[in-house]
Short mmCIF file of C-alpha atoms (C1' of nucleotides) in Angstrom, two decimals:
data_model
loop_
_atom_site.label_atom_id
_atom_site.label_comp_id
_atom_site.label_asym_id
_atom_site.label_seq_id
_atom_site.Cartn_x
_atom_site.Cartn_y
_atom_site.Cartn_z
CA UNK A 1 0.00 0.00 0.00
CA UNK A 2 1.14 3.24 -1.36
CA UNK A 3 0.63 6.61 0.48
CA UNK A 4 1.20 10.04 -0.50
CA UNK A 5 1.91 12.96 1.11
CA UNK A 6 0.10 16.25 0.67
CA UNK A 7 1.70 19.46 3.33
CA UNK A 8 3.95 17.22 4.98
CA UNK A 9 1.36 15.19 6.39
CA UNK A 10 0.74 11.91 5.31
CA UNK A 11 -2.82 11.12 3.41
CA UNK A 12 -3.75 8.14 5.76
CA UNK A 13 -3.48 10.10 9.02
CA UNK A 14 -5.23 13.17 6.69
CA UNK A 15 -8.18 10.45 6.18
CA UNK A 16 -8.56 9.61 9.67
CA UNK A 17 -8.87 13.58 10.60
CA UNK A 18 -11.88 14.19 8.23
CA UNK A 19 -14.01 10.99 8.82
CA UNK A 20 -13.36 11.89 12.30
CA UNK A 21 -14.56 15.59 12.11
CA UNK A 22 -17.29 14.28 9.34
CA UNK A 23 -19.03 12.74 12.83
CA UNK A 24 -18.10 15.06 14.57
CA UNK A 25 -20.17 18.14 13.32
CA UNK A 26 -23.31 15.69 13.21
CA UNK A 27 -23.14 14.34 16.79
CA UNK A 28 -22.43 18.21 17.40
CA UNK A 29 -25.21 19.29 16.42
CA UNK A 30 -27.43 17.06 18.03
CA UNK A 31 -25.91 16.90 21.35
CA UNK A 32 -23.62 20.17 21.67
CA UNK A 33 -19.84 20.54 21.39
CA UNK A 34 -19.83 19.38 25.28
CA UNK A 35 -21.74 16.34 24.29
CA UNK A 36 -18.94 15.74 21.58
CA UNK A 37 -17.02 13.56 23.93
CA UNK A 38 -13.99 11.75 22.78
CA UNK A 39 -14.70 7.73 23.61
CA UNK A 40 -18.08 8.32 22.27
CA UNK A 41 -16.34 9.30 18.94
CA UNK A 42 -14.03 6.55 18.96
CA UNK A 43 -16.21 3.82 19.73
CA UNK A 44 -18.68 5.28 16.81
CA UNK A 45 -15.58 5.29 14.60
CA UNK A 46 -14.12 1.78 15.65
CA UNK A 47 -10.94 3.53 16.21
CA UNK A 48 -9.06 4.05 19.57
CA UNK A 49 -9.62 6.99 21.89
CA UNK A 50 -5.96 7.92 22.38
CA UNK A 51 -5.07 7.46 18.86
CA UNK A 52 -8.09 9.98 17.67
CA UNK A 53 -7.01 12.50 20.35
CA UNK A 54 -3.47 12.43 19.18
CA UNK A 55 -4.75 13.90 15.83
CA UNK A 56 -6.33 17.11 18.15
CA UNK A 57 -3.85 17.28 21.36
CA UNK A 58 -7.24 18.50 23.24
CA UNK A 59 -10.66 18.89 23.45
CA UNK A 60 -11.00 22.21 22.74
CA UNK A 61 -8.76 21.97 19.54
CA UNK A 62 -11.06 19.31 18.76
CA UNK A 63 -14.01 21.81 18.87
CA UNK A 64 -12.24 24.36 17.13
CA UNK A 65 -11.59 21.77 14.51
CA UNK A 66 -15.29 20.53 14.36
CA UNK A 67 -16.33 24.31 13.77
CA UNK A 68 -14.12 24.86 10.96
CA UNK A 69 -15.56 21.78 9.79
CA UNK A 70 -18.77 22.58 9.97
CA UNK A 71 -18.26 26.34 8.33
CA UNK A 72 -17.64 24.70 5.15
CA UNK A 73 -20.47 22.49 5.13
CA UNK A 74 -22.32 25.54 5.63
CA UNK A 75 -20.20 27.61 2.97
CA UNK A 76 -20.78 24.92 0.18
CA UNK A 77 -24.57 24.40 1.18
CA UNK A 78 -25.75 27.61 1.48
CA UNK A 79 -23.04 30.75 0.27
CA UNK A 80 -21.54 29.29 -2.69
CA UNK A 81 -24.69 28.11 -4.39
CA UNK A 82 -26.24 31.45 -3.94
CA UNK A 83 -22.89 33.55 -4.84
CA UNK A 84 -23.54 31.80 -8.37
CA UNK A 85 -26.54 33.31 -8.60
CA UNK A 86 -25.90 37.55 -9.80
CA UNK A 87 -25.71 40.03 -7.61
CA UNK A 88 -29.35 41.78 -6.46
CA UNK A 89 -32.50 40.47 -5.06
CA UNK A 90 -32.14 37.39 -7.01
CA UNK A 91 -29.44 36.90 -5.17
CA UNK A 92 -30.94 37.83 -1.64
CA UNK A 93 -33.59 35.39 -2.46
CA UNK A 94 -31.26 32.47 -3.27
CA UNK A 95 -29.52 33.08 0.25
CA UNK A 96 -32.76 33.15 1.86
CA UNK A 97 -34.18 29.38 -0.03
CA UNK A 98 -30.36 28.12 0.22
CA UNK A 99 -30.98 28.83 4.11
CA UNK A 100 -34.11 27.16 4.63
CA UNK A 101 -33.13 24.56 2.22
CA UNK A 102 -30.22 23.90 4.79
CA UNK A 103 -31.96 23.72 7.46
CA UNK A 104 -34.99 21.72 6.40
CA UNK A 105 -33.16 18.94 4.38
CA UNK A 106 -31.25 18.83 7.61
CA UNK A 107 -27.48 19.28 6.00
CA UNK A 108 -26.75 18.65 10.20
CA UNK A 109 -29.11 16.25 11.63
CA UNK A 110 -29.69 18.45 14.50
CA UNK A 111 -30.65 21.83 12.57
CA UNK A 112 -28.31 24.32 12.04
CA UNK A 113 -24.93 23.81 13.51
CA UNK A 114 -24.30 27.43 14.78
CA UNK A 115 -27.45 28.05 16.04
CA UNK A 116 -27.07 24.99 18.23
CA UNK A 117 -23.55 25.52 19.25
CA UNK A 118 -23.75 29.58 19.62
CA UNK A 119 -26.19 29.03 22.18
CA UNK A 120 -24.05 26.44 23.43
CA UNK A 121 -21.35 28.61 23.94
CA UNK A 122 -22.73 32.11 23.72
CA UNK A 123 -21.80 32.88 27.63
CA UNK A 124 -18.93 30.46 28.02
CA UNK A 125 -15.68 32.89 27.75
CA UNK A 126 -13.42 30.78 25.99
CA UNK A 127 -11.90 30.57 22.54
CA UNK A 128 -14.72 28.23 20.81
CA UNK A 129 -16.94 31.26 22.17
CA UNK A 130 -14.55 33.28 19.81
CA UNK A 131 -14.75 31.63 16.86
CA UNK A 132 -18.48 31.33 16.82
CA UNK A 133 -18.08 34.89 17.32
CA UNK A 134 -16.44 35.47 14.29
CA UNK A 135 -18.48 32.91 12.09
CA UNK A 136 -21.54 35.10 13.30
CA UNK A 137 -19.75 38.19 12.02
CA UNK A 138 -19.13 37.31 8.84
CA UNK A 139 -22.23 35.52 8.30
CA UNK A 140 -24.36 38.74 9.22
CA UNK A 141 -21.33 40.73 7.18
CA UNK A 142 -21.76 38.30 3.68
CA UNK A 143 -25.76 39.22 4.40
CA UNK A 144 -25.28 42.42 4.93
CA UNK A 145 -23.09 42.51 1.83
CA UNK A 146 -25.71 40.84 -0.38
CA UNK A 147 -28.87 43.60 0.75
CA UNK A 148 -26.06 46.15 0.25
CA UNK A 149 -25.84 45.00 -3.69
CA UNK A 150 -29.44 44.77 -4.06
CA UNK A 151 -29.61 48.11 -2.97
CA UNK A 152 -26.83 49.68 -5.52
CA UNK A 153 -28.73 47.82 -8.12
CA UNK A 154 -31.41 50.16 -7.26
CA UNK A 155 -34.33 46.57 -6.90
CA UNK A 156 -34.28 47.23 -3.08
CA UNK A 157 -34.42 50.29 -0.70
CA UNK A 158 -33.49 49.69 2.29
CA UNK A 159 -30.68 49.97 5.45
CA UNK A 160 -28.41 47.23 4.58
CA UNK A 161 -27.31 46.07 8.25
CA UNK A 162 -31.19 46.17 9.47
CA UNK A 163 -32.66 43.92 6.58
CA UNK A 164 -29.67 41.49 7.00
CA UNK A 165 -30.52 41.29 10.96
CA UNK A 166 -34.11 40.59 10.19
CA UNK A 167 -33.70 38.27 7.30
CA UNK A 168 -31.08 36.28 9.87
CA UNK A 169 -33.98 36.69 12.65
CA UNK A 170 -36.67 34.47 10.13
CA UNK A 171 -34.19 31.85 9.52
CA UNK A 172 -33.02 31.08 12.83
CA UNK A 173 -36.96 31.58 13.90
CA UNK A 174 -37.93 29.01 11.34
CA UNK A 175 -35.07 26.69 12.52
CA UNK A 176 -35.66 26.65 16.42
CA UNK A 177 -39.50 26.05 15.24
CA UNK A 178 -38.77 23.35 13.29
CA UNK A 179 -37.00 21.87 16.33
CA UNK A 180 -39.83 21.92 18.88
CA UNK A 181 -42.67 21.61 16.56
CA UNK A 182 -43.44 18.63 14.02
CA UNK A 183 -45.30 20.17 11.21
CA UNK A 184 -41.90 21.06 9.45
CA UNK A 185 -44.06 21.80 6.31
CA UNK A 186 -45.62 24.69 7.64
CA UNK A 187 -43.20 26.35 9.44
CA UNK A 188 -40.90 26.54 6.43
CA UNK A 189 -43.82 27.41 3.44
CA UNK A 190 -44.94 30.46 6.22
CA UNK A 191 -41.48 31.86 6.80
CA UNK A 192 -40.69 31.95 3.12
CA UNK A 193 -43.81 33.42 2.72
CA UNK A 194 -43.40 36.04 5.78
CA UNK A 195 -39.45 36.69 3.83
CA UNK A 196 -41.64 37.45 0.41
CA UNK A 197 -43.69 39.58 1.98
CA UNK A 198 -41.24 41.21 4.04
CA UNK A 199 -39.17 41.97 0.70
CA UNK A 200 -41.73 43.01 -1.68
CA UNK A 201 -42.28 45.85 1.19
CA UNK A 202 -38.31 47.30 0.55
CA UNK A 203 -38.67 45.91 -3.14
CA UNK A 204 -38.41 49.22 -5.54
CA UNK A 205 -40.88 48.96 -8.30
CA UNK A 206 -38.30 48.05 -11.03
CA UNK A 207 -37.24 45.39 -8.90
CA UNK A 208 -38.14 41.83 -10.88
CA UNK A 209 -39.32 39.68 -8.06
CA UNK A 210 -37.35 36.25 -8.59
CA UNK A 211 -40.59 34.02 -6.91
CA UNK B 1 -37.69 25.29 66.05
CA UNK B 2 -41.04 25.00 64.26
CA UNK B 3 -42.22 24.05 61.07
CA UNK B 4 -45.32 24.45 59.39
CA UNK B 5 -46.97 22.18 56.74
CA UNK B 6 -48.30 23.01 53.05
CA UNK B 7 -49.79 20.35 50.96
CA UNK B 8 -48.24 17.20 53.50
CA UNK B 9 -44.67 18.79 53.05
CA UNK B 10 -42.65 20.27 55.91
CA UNK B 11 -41.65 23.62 54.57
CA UNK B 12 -38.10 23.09 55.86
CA UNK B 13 -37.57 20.78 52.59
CA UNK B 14 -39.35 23.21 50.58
CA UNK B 15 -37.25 25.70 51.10
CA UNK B 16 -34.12 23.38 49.93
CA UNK B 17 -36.17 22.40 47.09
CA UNK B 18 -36.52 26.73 46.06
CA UNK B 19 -33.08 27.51 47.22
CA UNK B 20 -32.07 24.37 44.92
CA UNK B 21 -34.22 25.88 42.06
CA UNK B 22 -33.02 29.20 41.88
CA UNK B 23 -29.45 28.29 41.54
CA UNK B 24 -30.53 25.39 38.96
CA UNK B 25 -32.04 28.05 36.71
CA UNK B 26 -29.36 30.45 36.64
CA UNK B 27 -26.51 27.43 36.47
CA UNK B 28 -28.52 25.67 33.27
CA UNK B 29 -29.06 29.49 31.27
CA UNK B 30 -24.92 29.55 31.52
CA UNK B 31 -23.81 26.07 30.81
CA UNK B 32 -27.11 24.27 29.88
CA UNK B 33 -29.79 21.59 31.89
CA UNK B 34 -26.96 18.80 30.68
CA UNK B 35 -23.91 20.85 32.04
CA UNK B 36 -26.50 21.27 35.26
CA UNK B 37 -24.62 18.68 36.98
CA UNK B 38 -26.02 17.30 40.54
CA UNK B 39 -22.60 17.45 42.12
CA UNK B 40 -21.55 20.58 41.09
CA UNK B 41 -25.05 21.98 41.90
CA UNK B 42 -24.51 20.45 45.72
CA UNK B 43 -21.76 21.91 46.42
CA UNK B 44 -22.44 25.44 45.47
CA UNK B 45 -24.86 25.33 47.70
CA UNK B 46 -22.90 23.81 50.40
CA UNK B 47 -25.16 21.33 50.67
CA UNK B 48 -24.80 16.71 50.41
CA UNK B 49 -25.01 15.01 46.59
CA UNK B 50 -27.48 12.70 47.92
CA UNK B 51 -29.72 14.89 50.23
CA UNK B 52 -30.13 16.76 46.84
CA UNK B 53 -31.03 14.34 44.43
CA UNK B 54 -33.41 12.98 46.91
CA UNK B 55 -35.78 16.02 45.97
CA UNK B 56 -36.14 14.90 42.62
CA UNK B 57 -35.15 11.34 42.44
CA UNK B 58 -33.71 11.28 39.03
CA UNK B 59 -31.03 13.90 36.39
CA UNK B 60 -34.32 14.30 34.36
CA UNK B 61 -36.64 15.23 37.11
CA UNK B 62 -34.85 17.76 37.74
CA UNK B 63 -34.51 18.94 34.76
CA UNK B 64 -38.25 19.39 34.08
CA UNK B 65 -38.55 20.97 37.68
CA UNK B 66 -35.87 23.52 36.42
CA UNK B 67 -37.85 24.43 33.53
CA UNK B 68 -40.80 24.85 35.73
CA UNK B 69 -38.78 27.26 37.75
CA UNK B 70 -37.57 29.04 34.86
CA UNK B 71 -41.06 29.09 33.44
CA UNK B 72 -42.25 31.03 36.54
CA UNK B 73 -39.80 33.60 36.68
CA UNK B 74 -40.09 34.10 32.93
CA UNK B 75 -43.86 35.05 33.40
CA UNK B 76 -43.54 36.97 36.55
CA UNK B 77 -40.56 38.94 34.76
CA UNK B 78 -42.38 39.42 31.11
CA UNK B 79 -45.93 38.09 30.92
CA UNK B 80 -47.75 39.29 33.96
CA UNK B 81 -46.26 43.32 33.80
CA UNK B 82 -47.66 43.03 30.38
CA UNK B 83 -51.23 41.92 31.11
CA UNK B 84 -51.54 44.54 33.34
CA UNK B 85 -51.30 47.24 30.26
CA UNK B 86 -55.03 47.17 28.48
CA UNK B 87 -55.27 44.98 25.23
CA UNK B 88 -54.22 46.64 22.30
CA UNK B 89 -51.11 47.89 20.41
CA UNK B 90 -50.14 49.09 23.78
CA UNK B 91 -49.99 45.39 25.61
CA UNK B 92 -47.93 44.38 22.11
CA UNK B 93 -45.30 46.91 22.51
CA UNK B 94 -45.11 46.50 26.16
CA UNK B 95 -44.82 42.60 25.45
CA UNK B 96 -41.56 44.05 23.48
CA UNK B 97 -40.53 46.08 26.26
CA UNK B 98 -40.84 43.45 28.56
CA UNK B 99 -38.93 40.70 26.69
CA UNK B 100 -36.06 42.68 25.55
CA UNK B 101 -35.59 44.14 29.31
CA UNK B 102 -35.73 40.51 30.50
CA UNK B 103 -33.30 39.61 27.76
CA UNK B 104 -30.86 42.48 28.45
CA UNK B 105 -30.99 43.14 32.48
CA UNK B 106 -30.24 39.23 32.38
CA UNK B 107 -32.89 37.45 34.65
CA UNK B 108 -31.07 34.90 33.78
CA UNK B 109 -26.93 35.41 33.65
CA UNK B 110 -26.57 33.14 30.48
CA UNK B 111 -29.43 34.95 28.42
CA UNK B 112 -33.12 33.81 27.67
CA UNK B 113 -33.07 30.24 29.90
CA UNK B 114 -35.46 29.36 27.12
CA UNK B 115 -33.43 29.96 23.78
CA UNK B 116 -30.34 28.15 25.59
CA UNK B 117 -32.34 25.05 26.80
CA UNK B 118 -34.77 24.91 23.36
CA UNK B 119 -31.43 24.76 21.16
CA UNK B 120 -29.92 22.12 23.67
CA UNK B 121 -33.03 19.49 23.61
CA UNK B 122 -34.81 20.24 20.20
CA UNK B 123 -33.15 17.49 18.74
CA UNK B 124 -33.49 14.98 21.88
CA UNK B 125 -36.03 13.26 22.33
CA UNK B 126 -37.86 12.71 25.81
CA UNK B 127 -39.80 14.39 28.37
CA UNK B 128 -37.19 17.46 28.51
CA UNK B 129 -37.88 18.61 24.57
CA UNK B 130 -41.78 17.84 25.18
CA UNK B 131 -41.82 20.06 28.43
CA UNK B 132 -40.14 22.68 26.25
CA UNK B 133 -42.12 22.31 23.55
CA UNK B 134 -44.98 23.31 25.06
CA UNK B 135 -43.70 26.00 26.79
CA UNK B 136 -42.93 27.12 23.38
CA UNK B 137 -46.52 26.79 22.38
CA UNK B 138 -48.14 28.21 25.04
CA UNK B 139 -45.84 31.32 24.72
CA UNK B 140 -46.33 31.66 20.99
CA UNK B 141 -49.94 31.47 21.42
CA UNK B 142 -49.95 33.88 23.95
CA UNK B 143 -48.35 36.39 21.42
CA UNK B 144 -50.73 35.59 18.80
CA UNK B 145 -53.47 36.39 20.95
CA UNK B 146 -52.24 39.53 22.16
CA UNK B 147 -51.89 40.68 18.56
CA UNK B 148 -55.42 39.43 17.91
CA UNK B 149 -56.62 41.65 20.85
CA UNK B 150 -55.40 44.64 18.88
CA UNK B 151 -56.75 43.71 15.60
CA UNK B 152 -59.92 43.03 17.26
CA UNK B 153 -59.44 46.79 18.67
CA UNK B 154 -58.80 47.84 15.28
CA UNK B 155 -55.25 49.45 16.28
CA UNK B 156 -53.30 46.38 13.95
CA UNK B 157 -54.16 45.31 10.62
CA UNK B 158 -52.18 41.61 10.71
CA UNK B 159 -52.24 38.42 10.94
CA UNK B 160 -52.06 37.23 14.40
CA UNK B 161 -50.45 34.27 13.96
CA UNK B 162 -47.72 35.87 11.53
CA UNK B 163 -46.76 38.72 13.41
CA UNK B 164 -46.41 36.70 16.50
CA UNK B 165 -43.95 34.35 14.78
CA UNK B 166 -41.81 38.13 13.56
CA UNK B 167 -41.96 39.45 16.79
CA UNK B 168 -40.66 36.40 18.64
CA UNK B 169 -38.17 35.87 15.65
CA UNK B 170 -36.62 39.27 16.63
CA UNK B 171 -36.67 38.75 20.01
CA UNK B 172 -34.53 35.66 19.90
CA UNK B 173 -32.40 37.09 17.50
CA UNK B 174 -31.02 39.90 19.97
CA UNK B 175 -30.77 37.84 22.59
CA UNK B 176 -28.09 35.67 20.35
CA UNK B 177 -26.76 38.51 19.02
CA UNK B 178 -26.01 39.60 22.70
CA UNK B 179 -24.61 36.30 23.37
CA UNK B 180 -22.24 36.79 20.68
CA UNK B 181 -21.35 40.39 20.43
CA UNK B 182 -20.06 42.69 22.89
CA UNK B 183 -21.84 45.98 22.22
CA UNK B 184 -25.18 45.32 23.80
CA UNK B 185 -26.63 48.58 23.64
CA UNK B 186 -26.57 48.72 20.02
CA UNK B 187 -28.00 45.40 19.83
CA UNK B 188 -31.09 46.00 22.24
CA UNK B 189 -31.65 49.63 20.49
CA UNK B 190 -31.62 48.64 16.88
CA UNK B 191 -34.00 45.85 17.79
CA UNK B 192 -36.70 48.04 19.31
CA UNK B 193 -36.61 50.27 16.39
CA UNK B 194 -36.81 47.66 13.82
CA UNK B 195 -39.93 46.27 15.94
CA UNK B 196 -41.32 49.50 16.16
CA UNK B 197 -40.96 50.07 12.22
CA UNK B 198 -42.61 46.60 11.94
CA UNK B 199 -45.46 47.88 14.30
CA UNK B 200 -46.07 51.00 12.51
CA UNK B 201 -46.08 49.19 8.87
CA UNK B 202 -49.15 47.22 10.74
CA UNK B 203 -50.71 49.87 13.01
CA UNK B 204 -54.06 51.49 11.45
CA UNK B 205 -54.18 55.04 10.74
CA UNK B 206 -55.94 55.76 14.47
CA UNK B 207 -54.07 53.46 16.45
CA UNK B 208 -52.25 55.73 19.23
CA UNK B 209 -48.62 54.78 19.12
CA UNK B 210 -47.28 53.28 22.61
CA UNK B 211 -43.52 54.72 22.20
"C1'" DA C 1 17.54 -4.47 4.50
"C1'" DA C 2 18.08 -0.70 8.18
"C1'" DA C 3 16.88 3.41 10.07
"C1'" DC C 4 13.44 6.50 10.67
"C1'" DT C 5 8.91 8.76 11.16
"C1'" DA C 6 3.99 9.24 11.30
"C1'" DA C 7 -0.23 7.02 12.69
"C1'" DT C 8 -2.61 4.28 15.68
"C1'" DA C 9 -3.27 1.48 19.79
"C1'" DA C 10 -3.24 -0.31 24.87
"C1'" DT C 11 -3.43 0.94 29.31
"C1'" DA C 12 -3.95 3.66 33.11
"C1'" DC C 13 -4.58 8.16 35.74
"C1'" DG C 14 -7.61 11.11 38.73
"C1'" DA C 15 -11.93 13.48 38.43
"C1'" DT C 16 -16.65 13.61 37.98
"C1'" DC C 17 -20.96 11.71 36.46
"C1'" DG C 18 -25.90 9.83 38.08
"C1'" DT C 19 -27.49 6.73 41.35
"C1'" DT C 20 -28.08 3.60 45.51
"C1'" DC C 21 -27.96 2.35 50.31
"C1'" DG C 22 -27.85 2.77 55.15
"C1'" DG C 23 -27.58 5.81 58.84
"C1'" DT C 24 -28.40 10.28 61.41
"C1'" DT C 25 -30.64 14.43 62.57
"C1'" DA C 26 -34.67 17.34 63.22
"C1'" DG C 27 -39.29 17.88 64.16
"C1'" DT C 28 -44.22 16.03 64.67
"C1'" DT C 29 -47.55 13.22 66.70
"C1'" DA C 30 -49.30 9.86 70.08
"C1'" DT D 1 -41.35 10.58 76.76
"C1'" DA D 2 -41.77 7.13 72.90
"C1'" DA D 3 -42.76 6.22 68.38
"C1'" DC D 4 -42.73 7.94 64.04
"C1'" DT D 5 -41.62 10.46 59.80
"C1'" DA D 6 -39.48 13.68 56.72
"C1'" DA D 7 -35.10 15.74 55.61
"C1'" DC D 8 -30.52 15.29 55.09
"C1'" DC D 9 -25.84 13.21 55.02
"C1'" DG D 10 -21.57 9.95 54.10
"C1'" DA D 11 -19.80 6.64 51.55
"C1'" DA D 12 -19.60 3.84 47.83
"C1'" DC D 13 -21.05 1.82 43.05
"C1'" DG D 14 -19.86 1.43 38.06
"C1'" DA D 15 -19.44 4.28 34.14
"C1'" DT D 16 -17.45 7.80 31.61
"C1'" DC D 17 -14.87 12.00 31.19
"C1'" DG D 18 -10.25 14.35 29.28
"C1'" DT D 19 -5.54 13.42 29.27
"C1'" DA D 20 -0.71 11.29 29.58
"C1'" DT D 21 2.54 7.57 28.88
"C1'" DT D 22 4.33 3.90 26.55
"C1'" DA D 23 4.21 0.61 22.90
"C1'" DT D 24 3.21 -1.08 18.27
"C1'" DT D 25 2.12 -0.90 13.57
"C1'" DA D 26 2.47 0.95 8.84
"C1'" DG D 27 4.93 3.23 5.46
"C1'" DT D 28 8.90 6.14 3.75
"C1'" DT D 29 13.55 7.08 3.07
"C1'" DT D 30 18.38 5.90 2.87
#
DNA sequence: AAACTAATAATACGATCGTTCGGTTAGTTA
DNA sequence: TAACTAACCGAACGATCGTATTATTAGTTT
């Protein structure tokens, strides 16, 4: 058997490190980066405990890890399908149905990943805290971004940093629904109906609606 | 040293039981009703593991009795100030008021107990997700109806059961924001103004404007 | 083939978890 | 005062937690 080697690191151990984090981000999401324990992962994984924790050196790292992880899930689930799509409404809109999409088709078993783990970790000082932190940031800033373009396009009128805070609001509002209620269906046909409505009202005239 | 009697329990234990409680509540808004440990819990308040658990008799007992707590504290801090305004706009916006204060003076140190424990159960099945569940219900069905009273005054023109889902969807969204982000006031201020904008797009021409 | 390195495993550590059991204290009732 | 009960405690249980140490395997390089 034949192995390459890609950064100095050899592909086998490489292979080990993203089945592991793979499980990780699902388990995560379902029972909290606490609830990520390390046996639990290894015995899931048929591999042994100290030899997976030898590829993090902690549990934190291990967190940090499984958030990086699970930011590109998210970025090729729900950013770069919609950053396809040209700047404008069209492209708010394709955000906003890559978003529920996400979230309903259940991309993480539990719902969405940050949700779940922000309020995890929302008052725990620490540096997984931190880098939720920052994923939050840029998330709101890539939304914020995306109304702002729209808005130079002259299809919406609006404040850029308020719509992107209330289109954010609906998501995560149709997400933690979806948790503690079982008629998925409706929850997710109302809020992209509430969205709709909610941007036909900043909408300009010229504006060609993309539903 | 007397004791009295309420309901065939010496109020000696009951007073454990609240003193227990109140530090439950505050412990599982910071670190969740899993990270609520029994141990940790006992010694905190300087009081035996096992004279503890015997209040409750199980981890998920306790739990539920938690949420009960919570559940009380949430309504004395946000629901019951509000019914005392008359039904209308007025009881909407001071449903707002309410919410956001509880969110921001932190009745609970870790944020809305409720957001925190939701996320950390929605995906778990068992008596903890149904207990929250319904609390979830009961609260957005309280909204809804306090939006119906003021379209039944004629001071709103919406649909109650929409605009309950918007306003709760901003109100959890600054509480995560504030669990995230370090500039509060900004948070908690751009929040009320966005509500209020929502309000006015749905207030009728006489409705007198609470703010 | 020998030397070397990266990846994985076996085992054990002290701490803490939820839970159980048996005893002790405090207070009520007869 | 004696009997009784509710409240509380001390100690221990098996399991699991994160982590450290030491060994073994797999694969590369000389």
């Amino acid at each position: 058997m034949t192995t390459t080697r890609v950064d100095g690191r050899l592909v086998r151990g490489d292979n080990t490190r993203r089945a592991v984090l793979r499980r990780a981000v699902d388990i995560a999401s379902v029972d909290g980066l606490e609830g990520l324990s390390i046996g639990r992962l290894a015995k899931e994984l048929e591999i042994s405990k100290s030899g997976l924790f030898a590829h993090f050196g902690s549990k934190e790292e291990l967190q940090l890890a499984t958030i990086r992880a699970a930011r590109r899930i998210y970025a090729d689930a729900v950013v770069q399908p919609a950053l396809a799509v040209e700047p404008g409404l069209g492209r708010v809109w394709a955000m906003t149905e890559n978003w529920l999409d996400y979230s309903q088709r259940r991309v993480f078993p539990g719902g969405c990943f940050f949700a779940k783990t922000s309020h995890e970790f929302g008052s725990r000082p620490g540096a997984v805290r931190e880098m939720l932190a920052t994923v939050y940031r840029e998330w709101i800033g890539l939304l914020e971004q995306t109304v702002a373009e729209a808005v130079s396009a002259g299809e919406l009128d609006a404040d850029p940093a308020d719509l992107a805070v209330e289109l954010n609001a609906y998501y995560d509002a149709a997400n933690l629904a979806s948790l503690l209620r079982d008629d998925h269906d409706v929850i997710y046909t109302q809020t992209r109906q509430l969205i709709r409505s909610r941007l036909e009202s900043a909408a300009t005239p010229e504006a060609p609606l993309p539903w």
